[in-house]
Amino acid sequence: MSELRHPQHDLPEGMRSATASDEAIRLSADVVVVGLGAGGCMAFHDLARAGVDVIAVELGGYFPPEAMRCREELMIPQLFMEGASRATVDQAITVMQGRGVGGSTLHNTNLCKRLPDEILEIWKEQGVEDLDESLRRDFETVEELLGVHRVPADRVNANNQALLRGARALNYRHGILAHNRQGCQQSGMCELGCPNNGKQNAAKVLVPPALKAGGRALIHARVDRLLTRGSRMCGVAGHAVDPRTGTELHPFEVRAQRVVLGASATNSASLVIRSGLKDPQGLAGRRLHIHPGAFVMGVFDERVDGWKGVPQSAECTQFLQFGQGARERVWLVSGFAHPGAAAGLMPGFGASHAAMMRSYPHVAAIIAMVHDHYSGQVRPRDGERVGIHYRPDRGELEQIALGLREAARILFAAGARQVILPTSPPRVLDSPASLDELSATELGPFNPSLVAVHPMSTLWMGQDPASSVTTSHGAYHHVRGLFVADGSLFPTSIGGPPQIPIYAFGRRVARAVRESLPAR
């Protein structure tokens, strides 16, 4: 595995692997951060730079650019939770989540959006406070740190141009997205980790300054329990994990009076439940939203070569409305799949499947992602595994059907000669004539094939402890010293990419943690 070619002495100063020793590890700090995704990294960064004694603990490894091998079979097992096999308990929806220093910012495509105003208004109605000026400043700071900018028109590749061309032909609302890139070589390998250091991700932008300021990081370390003394936090405990085999090794413990959860909406909630923390209403782990998405492919006469250039730079928001009464809740965004993933989406077997794969250079794709109102639940399992209970109801299936129809319509309008829908079995269309016949009554588990990459909302904010899990600043209602700094905080689905909001709330939570510490 490429990760193992970077032994401990190649790690940055201040970072160590829990596997470097065979003996139990015992550490202490003022604050321990669990998980180094977007929110955890931001909290780690801000706390360390403020002079707080902070340790970050991460299950995954450290992946500098030279460790990114641009091969699906090498990188997917390392950069994704459960080797990208994480799914809902019925296995009907794959849930892709990152692991490693940087979390999902290692493999995401750099999409950057603030929270829609309509979502913020809903959150205010649900009791979340301080969503105006202070949040605006946090968004501005995050965007400046990450170098967020609109993708230049001359870097919109043929795959993304197909969405823009089709939406324009149909007079659908569309646009070019903002990304956080600097020095991008347009290699198209974003989902497998950037080999050129072109992503302004959490591992590049936030972790080095945190380590330089005195922060410490422990990798290959799985937190199994949150430790309490009475109604107060006193640290975390877990085990070192062999990155090659996943074998549980010796124990570790980090003593701290403040614990910040940044392990994702699935893992953070699972950890709260597994640890038996006080939760009088039984709310932790509920209200799970995931933005379920379907991958629609169009086959063109001309070559698209979708693997070349900047991925996911175009969107269509014609069918994306916010608010509880929204009739259309579908975000259409350009997509791409590397050969292994694409093979699983192509129809046919044997010779017919091989023939479809030969059309791969001619494929453009659109992901139809639902801003979900339905919510599921997370429950603990063993090790890094979590139980994700989520089966879309009829209302969500209607939105998925809408997304399939309109993604296909856009691809046909862009010039596709065939469109492949991810139904079971995959449906190959030669014209848009029959699209309106596709309805939610045909859909259900495994039909269509769905993927989710944005779990959120399982430890949601609100000022009332009877109807929320955390305060507006991420403090857990029922145990002093516990804070949450990831997408778990969102009271609802947000209908777009979550990294910028997660970074922003990471800053907010870091301030709350700092203010809660005793004066020195």
Coordinates of C-alpha atoms in Angstrom, one line a residue:
M1 CA 0.0 0.0 0.0
S2 CA 1.4 3.4 -0.9
E3 CA 0.7 4.7 2.6
L4 CA 3.3 2.4 4.0
R5 CA 6.0 3.9 1.9
H6 CA 5.9 6.9 4.1
P7 CA 7.1 5.7 7.5
Q8 CA 7.0 7.6 10.7
H9 CA 10.2 9.6 10.1
D10 CA 8.6 11.0 7.0
L11 CA 5.7 12.4 8.9
P12 CA 5.6 16.1 9.7
E13 CA 7.0 17.2 13.0
G14 CA 4.3 16.9 15.7
M15 CA 2.5 14.0 13.9
R16 CA 3.1 10.4 14.9
S17 CA 1.6 7.0 14.1
A18 CA -0.1 5.1 16.9
T19 CA 1.5 2.0 15.3
A20 CA 5.0 3.2 15.8
S21 CA 5.1 1.7 19.3
D22 CA 3.9 -1.7 20.6
E23 CA 3.0 -0.3 24.0
A24 CA -0.1 1.4 25.2
I25 CA -0.1 5.1 24.6
R26 CA -1.2 7.7 27.2
L27 CA -1.3 11.4 26.3
S28 CA -2.8 14.5 27.8
A29 CA -3.8 17.9 26.5
D30 CA -6.3 20.7 27.1
V31 CA -8.3 19.6 24.1
V32 CA -8.5 16.5 22.0
V33 CA -10.0 16.7 18.5
V34 CA -11.5 13.4 17.1
G35 CA -11.2 13.2 13.3
L36 CA -9.3 15.4 10.9
G37 CA -11.8 16.2 8.2
A38 CA -12.8 19.7 7.3
G39 CA -14.3 20.6 10.7
G40 CA -11.8 18.8 12.8
C41 CA -8.9 20.3 10.9
M42 CA -10.3 23.8 11.2
A43 CA -10.8 23.4 15.0
F44 CA -7.3 21.9 15.3
H45 CA -5.9 24.8 13.3
D46 CA -7.6 27.6 15.2
L47 CA -7.1 26.1 18.6
A48 CA -3.4 25.4 18.1
R49 CA -2.7 28.8 16.6
A50 CA -4.5 30.4 19.7
G51 CA -1.9 28.7 21.9
V52 CA -4.2 25.9 23.2
D53 CA -2.6 22.5 24.0
V54 CA -4.5 20.4 21.5
I55 CA -4.1 16.8 20.2
A56 CA -5.9 15.6 17.1
V57 CA -6.6 11.8 16.7
E58 CA -7.3 10.4 13.2
L59 CA -8.1 6.8 12.2
G60 CA -6.6 7.1 8.7
G61 CA -3.1 7.9 7.5
Y62 CA -1.1 10.8 6.3
F63 CA -1.1 11.2 2.5
P64 CA 1.3 13.8 1.0
P65 CA 1.0 14.3 -2.8
E66 CA 3.7 11.7 -3.6
A67 CA 1.5 9.1 -1.9
M68 CA -1.4 9.7 -4.3
R69 CA -0.9 7.0 -6.9
C70 CA -3.8 7.8 -9.2
R71 CA -5.0 4.2 -9.2
E72 CA -8.5 3.2 -8.0
E73 CA -7.3 -0.1 -6.5
L74 CA -4.6 1.6 -4.5
M75 CA -6.3 4.8 -3.4
I76 CA -9.9 3.9 -2.7
P77 CA -9.1 1.4 0.1
Q78 CA -7.0 4.0 1.8
L79 CA -8.9 7.2 1.3
F80 CA -12.4 6.0 2.1
M81 CA -14.1 4.6 5.2
E82 CA -14.5 0.8 5.1
G83 CA -12.6 0.8 1.8
A84 CA -15.6 2.6 0.1
S85 CA -17.8 -0.4 1.0
R86 CA -19.8 1.6 3.6
A87 CA -23.5 1.5 2.8
T88 CA -26.9 1.7 4.4
V89 CA -27.9 -1.4 6.4
D90 CA -29.9 -2.8 3.5
Q91 CA -26.9 -2.2 1.2
A92 CA -29.1 -0.2 -1.2
I93 CA -27.2 3.1 -1.0
T94 CA -23.4 3.4 -1.0
V95 CA -22.2 6.1 1.4
M96 CA -18.8 7.4 0.4
Q97 CA -16.8 9.0 3.3
G98 CA -13.2 10.0 3.6
R99 CA -10.6 8.9 6.1
G100 CA -7.1 10.2 6.6
V101 CA -5.5 13.6 7.5
G102 CA -7.9 15.8 5.6
G103 CA -10.8 13.5 5.6
S104 CA -13.1 13.9 2.6
T105 CA -11.2 17.0 1.5
L106 CA -8.6 14.6 0.2
H107 CA -10.8 13.0 -2.4
N108 CA -13.6 15.6 -3.0
T109 CA -13.7 17.7 -6.1
N110 CA -13.3 21.0 -4.3
L111 CA -16.9 22.3 -4.7
C112 CA -17.4 25.5 -2.7
K113 CA -20.8 27.0 -1.8
R114 CA -22.1 28.9 1.2
L115 CA -25.3 27.9 2.9
P116 CA -28.4 29.2 1.0
D117 CA -30.2 32.1 2.8
E118 CA -33.4 30.0 2.8
I119 CA -31.7 27.2 4.8
L120 CA -30.4 29.7 7.3
E121 CA -33.9 31.1 7.8
I122 CA -35.2 27.6 8.4
W123 CA -32.5 27.1 11.0
K124 CA -33.3 30.3 12.7
E125 CA -36.9 29.2 13.0
Q126 CA -35.7 26.0 14.6
G127 CA -33.8 28.0 17.3
V128 CA -30.3 28.2 15.9
E129 CA -28.7 31.6 16.9
D130 CA -25.9 33.8 15.5
L131 CA -26.4 33.0 11.8
D132 CA -25.9 36.5 10.5
E133 CA -22.8 38.7 10.8
S134 CA -20.5 36.3 12.6
L135 CA -21.2 33.4 10.2
R136 CA -20.7 35.7 7.2
R137 CA -17.2 36.6 8.6
D138 CA -16.4 32.9 9.0
F139 CA -17.4 32.2 5.4
E140 CA -15.2 35.0 4.2
T141 CA -12.2 33.8 6.3
V142 CA -12.6 30.3 5.1
E143 CA -12.9 31.3 1.5
E144 CA -9.8 33.4 1.8
L145 CA -7.8 30.6 3.6
L146 CA -8.8 28.1 0.9
G147 CA -8.4 30.4 -2.1
V148 CA -11.9 29.9 -3.3
H149 CA -12.6 31.1 -6.8
R150 CA -14.9 30.4 -9.7
V151 CA -13.5 27.9 -12.1
P152 CA -12.2 29.8 -15.2
A153 CA -14.3 29.2 -18.3
D154 CA -11.3 27.9 -20.2
R155 CA -10.9 25.1 -17.6
V156 CA -14.4 23.8 -18.0
N157 CA -13.8 20.4 -19.7
A158 CA -16.0 18.7 -22.2
N159 CA -17.8 16.6 -19.6
N160 CA -18.9 19.8 -17.8
Q161 CA -19.6 21.6 -21.1
A162 CA -22.2 19.0 -21.9
L163 CA -24.3 19.9 -18.8
L164 CA -23.9 23.6 -19.6
R165 CA -24.8 23.1 -23.3
G166 CA -27.8 21.0 -22.5
A167 CA -29.1 23.3 -19.8
R168 CA -28.7 26.3 -22.0
A169 CA -30.6 24.6 -24.9
L170 CA -33.5 23.9 -22.5
N171 CA -33.3 27.4 -20.9
Y172 CA -32.6 25.8 -17.5
R173 CA -30.9 27.8 -14.8
H174 CA -27.2 26.8 -14.8
G175 CA -23.7 28.0 -14.0
I176 CA -20.0 27.4 -13.3
L177 CA -19.0 26.4 -9.8
A178 CA -16.4 27.8 -7.4
H179 CA -13.5 25.5 -6.3
N180 CA -10.5 25.8 -3.9
R181 CA -7.5 25.0 -6.2
Q182 CA -4.1 26.5 -6.6
G183 CA -1.5 25.1 -8.9
C184 CA -4.0 22.7 -10.4
Q185 CA -2.5 20.7 -13.3
Q186 CA -5.9 19.5 -14.6
S187 CA -4.9 15.9 -14.1
G188 CA -8.5 14.9 -13.4
M189 CA -7.5 12.7 -10.5
C190 CA -9.2 14.6 -7.7
E191 CA -11.4 11.7 -6.4
L192 CA -8.2 9.6 -5.9
G193 CA -6.2 12.3 -4.2
C194 CA -4.3 15.1 -6.0
P195 CA -0.7 14.0 -6.9
N196 CA 0.2 17.6 -7.8
N197 CA -0.6 19.3 -4.5
G198 CA -3.2 21.4 -6.4
K199 CA -6.0 21.1 -3.9
Q200 CA -6.3 23.7 -1.1
N201 CA -7.6 21.0 1.2
A202 CA -7.5 20.7 4.9
A203 CA -4.3 18.6 5.0
K204 CA -2.4 21.2 3.0
V205 CA -3.9 24.5 4.3
L206 CA -4.8 23.8 8.0
V207 CA -2.7 21.0 9.4
P208 CA 0.8 22.3 8.8
P209 CA 0.2 25.7 10.6
A210 CA -1.5 23.8 13.4
L211 CA 1.5 21.5 13.9
K212 CA 3.9 24.4 13.6
A213 CA 2.0 26.2 16.3
G214 CA 2.5 23.2 18.7
G215 CA -0.5 21.1 17.9
R216 CA 0.0 17.3 18.0
A217 CA -1.6 14.7 15.8
L218 CA -1.9 10.9 16.3
I219 CA -2.8 8.9 13.2
H220 CA -3.8 5.3 12.7
A221 CA -5.8 5.7 15.9
R222 CA -9.4 4.7 16.3
V223 CA -11.4 6.3 19.1
D224 CA -13.8 3.8 20.6
R225 CA -15.1 5.6 23.6
L226 CA -15.6 9.1 25.0
L227 CA -14.5 9.3 28.6
T228 CA -16.5 11.1 31.2
R229 CA -16.3 11.8 34.9
G230 CA -19.8 12.5 36.1
S231 CA -21.3 15.0 33.7
R232 CA -18.0 16.2 32.3
M233 CA -15.7 15.0 29.6
C234 CA -12.3 13.8 30.6
G235 CA -10.9 12.4 27.3
V236 CA -11.0 9.6 24.7
A237 CA -9.9 6.0 24.5
G238 CA -9.3 3.6 21.6
H239 CA -6.9 1.4 19.8
A240 CA -4.1 1.7 17.3
V241 CA -5.1 0.2 14.0
D242 CA -2.7 -1.5 11.5
P243 CA -3.2 0.5 8.2
R244 CA -2.4 -2.6 6.1
T245 CA -4.8 -5.0 7.6
G246 CA -7.2 -3.0 9.8
T247 CA -6.1 -5.2 12.8
E248 CA -6.8 -3.7 16.2
L249 CA -3.5 -3.2 18.1
H250 CA -2.6 -1.8 21.5
P251 CA -4.8 0.7 23.3
F252 CA -4.3 4.5 23.6
E253 CA -5.9 7.1 25.8
V254 CA -5.9 10.9 25.6
R255 CA -6.9 12.8 28.7
A256 CA -8.5 16.2 28.1
Q257 CA -11.2 18.3 29.6
R258 CA -12.5 19.3 26.2
V259 CA -13.3 16.9 23.4
V260 CA -14.2 18.1 19.8
L261 CA -15.9 15.6 17.5
G262 CA -15.0 16.1 13.9
A263 CA -15.4 12.5 12.8
S264 CA -18.4 13.0 10.4
A265 CA -22.2 12.8 10.9
T266 CA -22.0 9.0 10.9
N267 CA -19.0 8.4 13.1
S268 CA -19.4 11.2 15.6
A269 CA -23.0 10.2 16.4
S270 CA -22.1 6.6 16.6
L271 CA -19.4 7.4 19.1
V272 CA -21.8 9.4 21.3
I273 CA -24.2 6.5 21.3
R274 CA -21.6 3.8 21.9
S275 CA -20.1 5.8 24.8
G276 CA -23.5 5.9 26.5
L277 CA -23.5 9.6 27.0
K278 CA -26.5 11.2 28.6
D279 CA -29.2 11.8 25.9
P280 CA -32.6 12.1 27.7
Q281 CA -34.7 12.4 24.5
G282 CA -32.7 9.7 22.5
L283 CA -31.9 12.2 19.8
A284 CA -28.3 11.4 19.0
G285 CA -28.0 9.7 15.6
R286 CA -31.4 10.6 14.4
R287 CA -32.4 13.1 11.6
L288 CA -29.7 11.7 9.2
H289 CA -29.7 13.4 5.8
I290 CA -27.4 12.1 3.0
H291 CA -28.2 13.9 -0.3
P292 CA -28.9 10.6 -2.2
G293 CA -27.7 10.8 -5.8
A294 CA -28.1 8.9 -9.0
F295 CA -25.5 8.9 -11.8
V296 CA -26.9 9.4 -15.3
M297 CA -24.6 8.9 -18.3
G298 CA -24.9 10.2 -21.9
V299 CA -23.1 8.6 -24.8
F300 CA -22.0 11.1 -27.5
D301 CA -20.7 10.6 -31.1
E302 CA -17.7 12.8 -30.3
R303 CA -15.1 12.0 -27.7
V304 CA -15.6 13.6 -24.3
D305 CA -12.6 12.1 -22.4
G306 CA -14.2 13.0 -19.1
W307 CA -11.1 12.1 -17.1
K308 CA -9.2 15.0 -18.6
G309 CA -9.3 18.4 -16.8
V310 CA -11.1 19.8 -13.8
P311 CA -14.0 17.7 -12.7
Q312 CA -17.4 18.9 -11.5
S313 CA -17.3 22.6 -12.5
A314 CA -20.9 22.9 -13.8
E315 CA -24.4 22.8 -12.2
C316 CA -28.0 23.2 -13.0
T317 CA -30.3 24.5 -10.3
Q318 CA -33.5 24.7 -12.2
F319 CA -35.1 22.1 -10.0
L320 CA -33.5 23.0 -6.7
Q321 CA -35.8 24.8 -4.2
F322 CA -35.3 25.2 -0.5
G323 CA -37.9 25.2 2.3
Q324 CA -40.2 22.7 3.8
G325 CA -42.8 23.3 1.1
A326 CA -40.4 22.9 -1.8
R327 CA -41.9 20.9 -4.7
E328 CA -38.6 20.3 -6.5
R329 CA -35.4 19.5 -4.6
V330 CA -32.9 18.2 -7.1
W331 CA -29.4 19.6 -7.6
L332 CA -27.9 18.5 -11.0
V333 CA -24.2 18.6 -11.1
S334 CA -21.7 17.2 -13.6
G335 CA -20.2 13.9 -12.6
F336 CA -17.5 11.5 -13.6
A337 CA -16.5 7.9 -12.8
H338 CA -13.1 6.3 -13.2
P339 CA -13.1 3.0 -15.1
G340 CA -13.7 0.7 -12.2
A341 CA -16.7 2.6 -10.9
A342 CA -18.0 3.2 -14.5
A343 CA -17.9 -0.5 -15.2
G344 CA -20.3 -1.1 -12.3
L345 CA -22.8 1.4 -13.8
M346 CA -22.6 0.2 -17.4
P347 CA -25.4 -2.2 -18.6
G348 CA -24.9 -5.7 -20.0
F349 CA -22.8 -8.7 -19.4
G350 CA -19.9 -10.2 -21.2
A351 CA -19.6 -9.0 -24.8
S352 CA -22.4 -6.4 -24.5
H353 CA -20.8 -4.9 -21.4
A354 CA -17.4 -4.8 -23.1
A355 CA -19.1 -3.0 -26.0
M356 CA -20.6 -0.4 -23.6
M357 CA -17.2 0.1 -21.9
R358 CA -15.6 0.8 -25.3
S359 CA -17.9 3.9 -25.4
Y360 CA -16.3 5.2 -22.1
P361 CA -14.3 7.9 -23.9
H362 CA -17.6 9.2 -25.3
V363 CA -19.5 9.4 -22.0
A364 CA -20.5 12.6 -20.2
A365 CA -22.4 12.2 -16.9
I366 CA -24.7 14.2 -14.6
I367 CA -25.4 13.4 -10.9
A368 CA -29.0 14.0 -9.8
M369 CA -28.6 14.7 -6.0
V370 CA -31.7 15.2 -3.8
H371 CA -32.0 17.8 -1.1
D372 CA -33.7 15.3 1.2
H373 CA -36.5 16.0 3.6
Y374 CA -36.7 12.4 4.6
S375 CA -34.3 11.5 7.4
G376 CA -32.7 8.3 8.6
Q377 CA -30.7 7.2 11.6
V378 CA -27.2 6.1 12.6
R379 CA -26.4 3.3 15.1
P380 CA -23.1 2.0 16.3
R381 CA -21.5 -1.2 15.0
D382 CA -18.1 -2.7 15.7
G383 CA -14.7 -1.0 14.9
E384 CA -15.1 1.7 12.3
R385 CA -18.4 0.3 10.9
V386 CA -21.6 2.1 11.6
G387 CA -25.2 1.2 11.0
I388 CA -26.8 3.6 8.5
H389 CA -30.6 3.2 8.4
Y390 CA -32.0 5.2 5.5
R391 CA -34.6 4.1 3.0
P392 CA -36.1 6.9 0.9
D393 CA -39.8 7.4 1.1
R394 CA -42.2 8.1 -1.7
G395 CA -41.5 11.8 -1.6
E396 CA -37.8 11.3 -2.0
L397 CA -38.4 8.7 -4.8
E398 CA -40.4 11.3 -6.7
Q399 CA -37.5 13.7 -6.5
I400 CA -35.1 11.0 -7.6
A401 CA -37.3 10.2 -10.6
L402 CA -37.4 14.0 -11.4
G403 CA -33.6 14.0 -11.3
L404 CA -33.3 11.0 -13.6
R405 CA -35.7 12.6 -16.1
E406 CA -34.1 16.0 -16.2
A407 CA -30.5 14.8 -16.2
A408 CA -31.3 12.6 -19.2
R409 CA -33.2 15.5 -20.8
I410 CA -30.1 17.8 -20.4
L411 CA -27.8 15.1 -21.9
F412 CA -30.1 14.6 -24.9
A413 CA -30.3 18.4 -25.4
A414 CA -26.5 18.5 -25.3
G415 CA -26.3 16.0 -28.2
A416 CA -26.1 12.6 -26.6
R417 CA -27.2 9.7 -28.9
Q418 CA -28.0 7.4 -25.9
V419 CA -28.6 8.0 -22.2
I420 CA -28.1 5.3 -19.6
L421 CA -30.2 5.4 -16.5
P422 CA -29.0 3.6 -13.3
T423 CA -32.2 1.7 -12.9
S424 CA -32.2 -2.1 -12.2
P425 CA -31.5 -3.3 -14.8
P426 CA -29.9 -0.2 -16.4
R427 CA -32.2 1.4 -19.0
V428 CA -30.7 2.6 -22.3
L429 CA -32.7 5.3 -24.0
D430 CA -32.3 6.4 -27.6
S431 CA -34.4 9.5 -27.3
P432 CA -36.1 11.7 -24.7
A433 CA -39.6 10.7 -25.9
S434 CA -40.3 8.2 -23.1
L435 CA -38.7 10.2 -20.2
D436 CA -42.0 11.4 -18.8
E437 CA -43.1 7.8 -18.3
L438 CA -40.5 7.3 -15.6
S439 CA -42.2 7.7 -12.2
A440 CA -41.5 7.0 -8.6
T441 CA -43.8 4.0 -8.7
E442 CA -41.1 2.1 -10.6
L443 CA -38.4 2.9 -8.0
G444 CA -37.4 1.4 -4.7
P445 CA -34.4 -0.1 -2.9
F446 CA -31.6 -0.8 -5.4
N447 CA -33.6 0.8 -8.2
P448 CA -32.0 3.1 -9.1
S449 CA -28.5 2.6 -7.9
L450 CA -27.8 5.4 -5.4
V451 CA -24.7 6.9 -3.9
A452 CA -24.4 9.4 -1.0
V453 CA -21.4 11.6 -0.2
H454 CA -22.9 14.2 2.2
P455 CA -24.1 12.7 5.5
M456 CA -25.2 15.3 8.0
S457 CA -27.6 16.4 10.8
T458 CA -27.2 13.6 13.4
L459 CA -26.1 15.9 16.3
W460 CA -28.0 18.9 15.2
M461 CA -27.9 22.4 16.7
G462 CA -30.6 24.3 18.6
Q463 CA -31.0 26.1 21.9
D464 CA -33.7 23.8 23.3
P465 CA -32.2 20.6 24.8
A466 CA -35.5 18.8 24.4
S467 CA -35.5 19.2 20.6
S468 CA -31.8 19.4 19.7
V469 CA -28.5 17.7 20.6
T470 CA -26.0 20.7 20.6
T471 CA -26.1 24.4 21.1
S472 CA -25.8 27.0 18.3
H473 CA -22.0 26.9 19.0
G474 CA -21.6 23.1 18.9
A475 CA -21.6 22.3 22.7
Y476 CA -23.4 19.0 23.6
H477 CA -26.4 19.9 25.7
H478 CA -26.0 17.2 28.4
V479 CA -22.2 16.7 29.0
R480 CA -19.9 19.6 29.7
G481 CA -16.8 19.8 27.7
L482 CA -18.1 18.0 24.6
F483 CA -18.3 19.9 21.3
V484 CA -19.2 18.9 17.7
A485 CA -17.5 20.5 14.7
D486 CA -18.7 18.5 11.6
G487 CA -21.8 18.1 9.4
S488 CA -23.6 16.5 12.3
L489 CA -24.5 20.0 13.4
F490 CA -26.7 20.9 10.5
P491 CA -30.4 20.8 11.5
T492 CA -31.5 20.0 8.0
S493 CA -30.2 18.9 4.7
I494 CA -28.5 21.8 3.0
G495 CA -29.0 20.9 -0.7
G496 CA -25.4 21.5 -1.8
P497 CA -21.7 20.7 -1.1
P498 CA -21.0 20.9 2.7
Q499 CA -17.3 21.6 3.0
I500 CA -17.4 25.4 3.2
P501 CA -20.2 25.3 5.8
I502 CA -18.4 22.6 7.8
Y503 CA -15.2 24.7 7.8
A504 CA -17.1 27.8 8.9
F505 CA -18.8 26.0 11.8
G506 CA -15.4 24.5 12.7
R507 CA -14.2 28.1 13.3
R508 CA -17.3 28.9 15.4
V509 CA -16.9 25.8 17.5
A510 CA -13.2 26.4 18.0
R511 CA -14.0 29.9 19.4
A512 CA -16.6 28.3 21.8
V513 CA -14.1 25.7 23.0
R514 CA -11.4 28.4 23.5
E515 CA -13.9 30.5 25.5
S516 CA -14.9 27.6 27.7
L517 CA -11.3 26.9 28.8
P518 CA -10.2 28.3 32.2
A519 CA -8.1 31.5 32.0
R520 CA -4.4 30.8 32.3

